[in-house]
Amino acid sequence: MSFDVVIVGGGPNGLMLACELALNGVRPLLLERRTGPSTEQRANGLVGQIVPMLHRRGLYERLTGRPGGPEPAPGHVFGAFALHLAGISDNPMHILLAPQQKIESMLAERAAELGVQVRSGHELTGLDQKDDRVVADVTGPDGAYRIEARYLVGADGGRSVTRKLTGFAFPGVTDDHSVSRTAVVDVPAELLDPETGGLLIPGYGRVPPFQHHRTERGMVAFAPFPDGRKLITVATTARPAGDAPVTLAEVLDTLHYVLGVAVPLRPPTGPEPHTLRRLAGGNSRIADHYRRGRVILLGDAAHVHSAIGGPGLNLGLQDAINLGWKLAAQVHHRAPAGLLDTYESERRPVAERVVMHTQAQSVLAGPGPAVTALRALFAELLEEEAVVRRLAALIAGTDFRYDGVAGLAPDLGALTHAGRPLLVDNTGTLAGTVAPWRDRVELVTASLPSGTAMLVRPDTYVAWSSDDPVPDTEGLVTALTRWFGGPQLSI
């Protein structure tokens, strides 16, 4: 059996890549070792520019169940500090609360619509690279078999089998000190703060919702989700993990230690799954390369980091959107030299920034008097709007610009749903210039907030733009060739 692309891992990142490949004319095979939806509660939503990006693919309304696009969030958190963003012009922060199971379900539905083949209960057990293909050993419900693919993408998480079998190094650091405990709980009505929706605890005070609340002994986060679930997470360095399975009593005992008072939370009564987990320590690591020959790493397989601030799916799903059109061009033999290499050169620096700021946030949110002194200084810095604006862009992922790319295009509505390259020409002068690329690039007119023309990559980044009534076409031809290959010889 031979395929153009095999994706190992059917989580959000693998499904997103499958959708992006399918939009660009490649039908991948997706292998997922699970036989059904995961019951483990992981991410609880999306934070950053991935939220408007899903809207650009026509997927945002599927998650929200309501018409209209996303609006900037009035606030977020950084290192257990509240970021007040309501008065910030061009606020880049977007938040969409949705459990990971719902995100996966939506992406799986979209992948099925696009004709993606998914094999559940199939696990990668070995691989061998040849000059022109990858040979993969797979074990499924009916036994072991072998498949070949021109490319194989590992989207199989932080413990990636793909990464290990291919021999990628995974350098970084491990923090063994802090232990976090999380549980879905039932909250007595008298403990709910009617003003904020957070907790109002006798003998202690307020714990705001959807924020990291730091004390000298640790950190607490309380999340009352729109679907009725109420999640409590408590982290500290003073309570070792132990070997016994985590219990709600252990979570509440740790909460008592961190806050200094007992909080009478109760076992959940709503529909399952009821999250109850303990995580000891954490890793911050980035693979030495994102690609070795015909094997490519995606999402957590390429990078892991603290979950503080919720950047994980923003990073991984954006990886998929960046990789999809480039890998499809490679499969279709129309990629310019070096295009596939730009996946790593563009996305690795973004991962490095996420690792940097999540490590910084973990220090700022940690216990102890030295951290308290650091926080006092940081609180003064947060009085400056420029600092708040910069932190918001850092968390949203809009502070980094790819080499030779002008930044994100404005919202072009349904024009970006198909994931095709676009030349927006409001001058009526560029049809002849783009004609040799019309098999790859769609010529359109659209409302622009400024400028007269722009070339938009499938990931909606601007590769070229002009403000002139009659644009200079030399730069346009250079950009077309750089990103989409040489001109078609006969048109």
XYZ file of C-alpha atoms in Angstrom:
491
model
C 0.000 0.000 0.000
C 1.385 3.379 -0.981
C 0.282 6.893 -0.051
C 1.500 10.402 -0.686
C 1.396 11.366 3.005
C 0.831 9.331 6.150
C 0.048 11.232 9.353
C 0.695 9.441 12.641
C -1.609 10.817 15.346
C -5.268 11.800 15.147
C -5.346 14.587 17.713
C -6.155 18.199 16.782
C -2.803 18.839 15.111
C -2.858 15.723 12.947
C -6.484 16.327 11.970
C -5.778 19.969 11.128
C -2.884 18.965 8.893
C -5.059 16.349 7.200
C -7.653 19.025 6.440
C -5.047 21.446 5.091
C -3.537 18.776 2.846
C -6.956 17.798 1.545
C -7.777 21.430 0.733
C -4.618 21.420 -1.381
C -5.458 18.256 -3.291
C -3.623 15.642 -1.188
C -5.629 12.895 0.498
C -3.483 11.670 3.400
C -3.834 8.507 5.432
C -4.187 9.247 9.138
C -3.239 6.577 11.684
C -4.591 6.858 15.232
C -3.792 4.275 17.892
C -6.963 5.080 19.865
C -10.138 3.287 18.878
C -12.479 6.072 20.002
C -12.563 9.595 21.361
C -10.217 10.284 24.242
C -11.821 10.484 27.675
C -8.836 12.406 29.035
C -9.548 16.105 29.460
C -6.599 18.069 28.184
C -6.926 21.511 26.597
C -10.000 23.489 27.568
C -9.980 25.957 24.725
C -8.003 27.950 22.208
C -5.933 31.046 22.900
C -4.304 33.332 20.348
C -4.353 33.852 16.619
C -5.552 30.303 15.916
C -9.054 31.500 16.869
C -9.397 33.978 13.961
C -7.477 31.511 11.776
C -10.188 28.892 12.290
C -12.695 31.558 11.277
C -10.684 32.109 8.098
C -11.147 28.424 7.313
C -14.882 28.552 8.036
C -14.514 26.444 11.191
C -15.079 28.937 13.994
C -18.892 28.814 13.851
C -18.778 25.012 14.018
C -17.167 25.256 17.437
C -19.211 28.099 18.822
C -22.575 27.080 17.362
C -23.434 30.697 16.676
C -23.045 32.986 13.647
C -20.371 35.631 13.372
C -16.642 35.785 13.871
C -14.480 36.117 16.979
C -14.037 39.298 18.979
C -10.891 40.218 20.922
C -10.907 39.125 24.556
C -11.048 41.893 27.178
C -8.351 40.210 29.242
C -6.041 37.272 29.784
C -3.278 36.280 32.191
C 0.512 36.240 32.201
C 2.447 34.621 35.024
C -0.540 34.879 37.409
C -0.992 38.554 36.558
C -4.215 39.781 35.009
C -3.739 41.472 31.625
C -6.406 44.125 31.056
C -6.840 44.408 27.303
C -10.209 46.095 26.818
C -8.644 49.499 26.161
C -5.842 48.240 23.927
C -6.151 49.255 20.283
C -5.637 46.386 17.812
C -5.998 43.897 20.670
C -4.563 40.613 19.293
C -5.916 38.328 22.015
C -8.682 35.882 21.141
C -10.040 33.116 23.367
C -12.459 30.321 22.534
C -13.556 28.065 25.395
C -14.107 24.531 24.091
C -12.919 21.171 25.443
C -10.347 19.385 23.333
C -12.784 16.546 22.633
C -15.098 19.029 20.920
C -12.246 20.508 18.902
C -11.149 17.043 17.788
C -14.707 16.053 16.912
C -15.186 19.143 14.750
C -11.881 18.619 12.933
C -12.618 14.911 12.433
C -15.973 15.810 10.898
C -14.286 18.296 8.556
C -11.596 15.778 7.604
C -14.281 13.227 6.711
C -16.027 15.809 4.514
C -12.738 16.357 2.692
C -12.237 12.645 2.057
C -9.446 11.965 4.535
C -8.970 8.277 5.341
C -8.634 7.641 9.087
C -7.631 4.268 10.533
C -8.451 4.043 14.225
C -6.713 1.439 16.354
C -3.621 1.475 14.105
C -0.227 2.145 15.673
C 3.175 2.918 14.147
C 5.739 0.343 15.303
C 8.679 0.883 12.954
C 9.878 2.917 9.999
C 12.674 2.939 7.488
C 13.558 5.831 5.211
C 14.525 5.308 1.582
C 15.655 7.966 -0.890
C 12.191 8.321 -2.389
C 9.817 7.038 0.316
C 9.215 6.036 3.916
C 8.362 2.438 4.775
C 6.253 2.185 7.926
C 5.388 -0.858 10.013
C 1.898 -0.612 11.479
C -0.074 -2.782 13.875
C -3.857 -2.702 13.619
C -6.833 -4.710 14.889
C -6.195 -7.384 12.248
C -2.453 -7.643 12.804
C 0.740 -6.123 11.475
C 1.220 -4.742 7.996
C 3.508 -2.416 6.062
C 2.751 0.749 4.121
C 4.824 3.132 2.037
C 4.495 6.888 1.791
C 6.327 9.683 0.066
C 6.246 11.574 3.379
C 5.364 10.651 6.937
C 4.368 13.242 9.535
C 4.580 12.514 13.243
C 1.763 14.297 15.066
C 1.841 11.748 17.868
C 2.455 13.963 20.872
C 5.212 14.713 23.338
C 6.200 11.029 23.630
C 6.242 10.719 19.848
C 7.060 7.251 18.551
C 7.816 8.827 15.183
C 10.452 11.089 16.722
C 12.095 8.220 18.589
C 12.099 5.795 15.649
C 13.635 8.419 13.355
C 16.342 9.402 15.813
C 15.490 13.057 16.352
C 17.159 14.504 19.445
C 14.839 16.277 21.884
C 16.983 18.643 23.945
C 15.651 20.850 26.690
C 15.046 20.920 30.422
C 12.899 19.015 32.906
C 11.423 20.657 35.995
C 10.818 18.061 38.697
C 9.791 20.456 41.448
C 6.188 21.523 40.997
C 3.235 19.146 41.089
C -0.179 20.177 39.787
C -3.449 18.489 40.690
C -6.663 19.022 38.777
C -10.250 17.916 39.366
C -13.749 18.610 38.167
C -15.716 19.601 41.266
C -19.150 20.628 42.441
C -19.133 24.060 44.099
C -21.669 24.994 46.776
C -23.695 27.999 45.706
C -22.529 30.047 48.682
C -18.902 29.786 47.451
C -19.627 31.242 44.008
C -18.838 34.930 43.655
C -21.910 36.575 42.028
C -19.793 39.468 40.744
C -17.054 37.564 38.924
C -18.174 33.929 38.678
C -15.093 32.911 40.632
C -14.797 31.573 44.162
C -15.563 33.574 47.296
C -13.944 31.631 50.136
C -14.704 32.414 53.796
C -11.527 33.246 55.683
C -9.589 33.842 52.481
C -11.381 35.991 49.913
C -11.771 35.890 46.133
C -10.210 33.502 43.650
C -11.049 34.990 40.240
C -12.190 32.755 37.372
C -9.940 31.775 34.461
C -6.835 33.247 36.044
C -3.781 31.891 37.792
C -4.112 32.967 41.415
C -0.754 32.907 43.197
C -0.013 32.671 46.908
C 3.300 32.313 48.747
C 2.726 28.537 48.749
C 1.572 27.846 45.226
C -0.965 28.629 42.553
C -4.690 28.002 42.073
C -6.794 28.221 38.923
C -10.592 27.973 38.917
C -12.406 27.529 35.608
C -16.237 27.562 35.504
C -16.858 26.543 31.890
C -19.955 27.506 29.907
C -21.022 23.841 29.718
C -21.385 23.751 33.519
C -18.114 21.972 34.386
C -16.095 23.558 37.169
C -12.398 22.746 37.136
C -9.983 23.430 39.968
C -6.200 23.181 39.523
C -3.703 23.656 42.315
C 0.093 23.576 41.948
C 2.832 23.678 44.547
C 6.403 22.510 45.152
C 5.620 21.403 48.708
C 3.449 18.355 48.055
C 5.333 15.449 46.380
C 3.436 13.387 43.849
C 3.554 9.989 45.561
C 2.759 6.679 43.898
C -0.918 6.168 44.788
C -3.630 7.236 42.318
C -4.719 10.829 42.824
C -7.953 11.415 44.739
C -10.230 14.401 45.187
C -9.231 14.434 48.873
C -5.592 14.898 47.801
C -6.557 17.800 45.526
C -8.521 19.482 48.310
C -5.744 18.909 50.845
C -3.295 20.638 48.497
C -5.776 23.461 47.956
C -6.023 23.861 51.735
C -2.235 24.085 51.959
C -1.898 26.692 49.183
C -4.754 28.939 50.380
C -4.371 28.356 54.100
C -8.062 27.510 54.588
C -10.217 24.476 53.858
C -12.505 24.817 50.844
C -15.572 22.504 50.958
C -15.712 21.521 47.315
C -17.611 18.325 46.490
C -17.387 15.450 43.996
C -18.928 16.289 40.611
C -22.432 15.208 39.726
C -22.609 16.255 36.073
C -21.954 14.119 32.980
C -18.607 12.387 32.632
C -15.714 12.500 31.940
C -14.753 13.889 35.351
C -11.159 15.054 35.127
C -8.985 13.938 38.041
C -5.253 14.004 37.424
C -1.861 14.722 38.912
C 1.080 15.997 36.852
C 4.541 15.935 38.368
C 7.089 18.319 36.892
C 7.178 19.308 33.256
C 9.365 19.489 30.189
C 10.441 22.315 27.935
C 11.979 20.746 24.827
C 12.302 21.363 21.086
C 13.444 18.735 18.591
C 16.863 19.295 17.045
C 15.182 19.345 13.633
C 11.590 19.420 12.416
C 12.408 17.250 9.382
C 14.777 14.421 8.636
C 14.499 13.494 4.987
C 10.894 12.466 4.424
C 9.862 12.345 8.090
C 8.418 15.544 9.577
C 7.436 16.405 13.156
C 4.336 18.407 14.021
C 2.946 19.936 17.212
C 3.934 18.328 20.527
C 6.094 15.803 18.679
C 8.346 18.742 17.780
C 8.051 20.799 20.974
C 6.717 20.549 24.526
C 6.375 23.265 27.141
C 4.386 24.324 30.175
C 0.648 24.699 29.602
C 0.547 27.993 31.525
C -1.366 30.592 29.513
C -2.792 27.968 27.139
C -0.471 28.382 24.110
C -0.211 24.718 23.100
C -2.950 24.366 20.483
C -2.246 27.847 19.120
C 1.305 26.706 18.400
C 0.528 23.199 17.119
C -2.458 24.066 14.923
C -0.540 26.968 13.400
C 2.286 24.511 12.665
C -0.223 22.395 10.735
C -1.525 25.343 8.735
C 2.016 26.405 7.881
C 3.083 22.908 6.847
C -0.008 21.795 4.932
C 0.259 23.874 1.768
C 4.043 23.497 1.593
C 3.946 19.718 1.872
C 1.133 19.573 -0.689
C 3.223 21.618 -3.135
C 6.097 19.188 -2.596
C 3.835 16.222 -3.284
C 2.506 17.875 -6.461
C 6.078 18.577 -7.725
C 5.468 22.321 -7.853
C 7.304 23.476 -4.751
C 10.175 25.889 -5.334
C 13.551 24.832 -3.979
C 13.699 25.102 -0.207
C 9.971 25.659 0.354
C 9.601 22.683 2.685
C 12.606 23.888 4.675
C 10.724 27.086 5.512
C 8.373 25.063 7.704
C 11.133 24.740 10.278
C 12.764 28.126 9.667
C 9.410 29.862 10.198
C 7.899 27.763 12.971
C 10.916 26.901 15.145
C 11.463 30.528 16.294
C 7.788 30.674 17.285
C 8.199 27.522 19.391
C 11.326 28.992 20.974
C 9.358 32.056 22.016
C 6.571 29.910 23.498
C 9.102 27.898 25.495
C 10.715 31.139 26.655
C 7.551 32.854 27.828
C 6.023 29.772 29.445
C 9.229 29.223 31.435
C 9.161 32.886 32.457
C 5.514 32.649 33.491
C 6.185 29.552 35.573
C 8.852 31.433 37.517
C 6.606 34.472 38.012
C 3.785 32.272 39.293
C 5.965 30.241 41.647
C 6.034 30.382 45.442
C 8.536 32.091 47.734
C 9.578 35.583 48.872
C 12.129 36.096 46.088
C 9.377 35.580 43.521
C 7.185 37.987 45.473
C 9.873 40.660 45.079
C 10.114 39.932 41.357
C 6.344 40.220 41.059
C 6.377 43.607 42.754
C 8.726 44.894 40.058
C 6.724 43.211 37.296
C 3.501 44.769 38.579
C 5.065 48.213 38.096
C 5.992 47.332 34.521
C 2.408 46.260 33.815
C 1.265 49.821 34.490
C 2.770 50.686 31.088
C 0.407 50.058 28.166
C 3.331 49.249 25.888
C 4.295 46.346 28.167
C 0.747 44.990 28.247
C 0.476 45.300 24.471
C 3.743 43.459 23.973
C 2.798 40.622 26.319
C -0.582 40.237 24.610
C 1.112 39.922 21.223
C 3.618 37.448 22.672
C 0.888 35.157 24.024
C -1.284 35.522 20.919
C 1.670 34.693 18.677
C 1.396 37.867 16.615
C 4.711 39.387 17.725
C 6.878 37.345 15.356
C 7.272 38.052 11.651
C 8.483 35.454 9.163
C 11.484 36.436 7.054
C 10.380 38.284 3.940
C 6.679 38.088 4.868
C 4.714 41.224 5.724
C 2.455 39.722 8.380
C -1.107 38.448 8.480
C -3.556 39.537 5.808
C -6.796 41.244 6.818
C -9.893 39.103 7.122
C -10.924 38.230 3.568
C -14.057 36.325 4.517
C -14.937 33.175 2.610
C -12.080 33.715 0.146
C -9.698 31.964 2.550
C -11.946 28.985 3.321
C -10.423 26.906 0.503
C -6.826 27.418 1.627
C -5.621 28.608 -1.782
C -3.046 31.292 -2.599
C -4.784 34.576 -3.450
C -3.740 37.616 -5.423
C -6.041 40.428 -4.356
C -5.940 42.971 -7.185
C -8.071 46.066 -6.797
C -6.256 47.888 -9.623
C -7.299 45.676 -12.537
C -3.704 45.678 -13.817
C -2.231 42.375 -12.607
C -4.124 39.702 -14.561
C -1.412 39.420 -17.173
C 1.372 39.230 -14.608
C -0.241 36.430 -12.606
C -1.502 34.496 -15.642
C 1.438 32.013 -15.687
C 0.575 31.113 -12.065
C -3.198 30.882 -12.442
C -3.045 27.085 -12.042
C -1.875 27.759 -8.451
C -2.948 31.299 -7.543
C -6.494 32.662 -7.592
C -7.001 36.257 -8.782
C -9.680 38.066 -6.755
C -10.894 41.496 -5.729
C -11.703 42.191 -2.099
C -12.046 45.060 0.320
C -8.708 45.977 1.888
C -8.205 48.346 4.836
C -5.199 49.812 3.041
C -3.230 49.263 -0.126
C -4.284 48.309 -3.622
C -3.038 44.737 -4.033
C -1.554 41.872 -2.051
C -0.388 38.302 -2.556
C -1.685 36.076 0.242
C -0.215 32.684 1.067
C -2.597 29.824 1.944
C -1.798 30.340 5.647
C -3.070 33.944 5.113
C 0.314 35.622 5.501
C 1.095 38.431 3.047
C 3.921 37.560 0.653
C 3.774 40.838 -1.318
C 1.721 44.023 -1.284
C 1.438 47.375 -3.023
C -0.067 50.782 -2.322
C 0.244 52.017 -5.906
C -2.617 52.447 -8.399
C -0.418 50.634 -10.933
C 1.776 48.262 -8.906
C 5.355 47.497 -9.835
C 5.192 43.878 -10.927
C 8.851 42.961 -10.417
C 8.373 42.331 -6.694
C 5.161 40.408 -7.387
C 6.890 38.050 -9.821
C 9.689 37.484 -7.299
C 7.187 36.607 -4.567
C 5.148 34.348 -6.852
C 8.277 32.457 -7.838
C 9.638 32.246 -4.296
C 6.488 30.797 -2.751
C 4.669 29.051 -5.605
C 7.375 28.044 -8.069
C 8.189 29.095 -11.586
C 5.655 30.267 -14.169
C 3.706 27.811 -16.264
C 5.408 27.638 -19.651
C 2.224 27.482 -21.729
C -0.861 29.480 -20.730
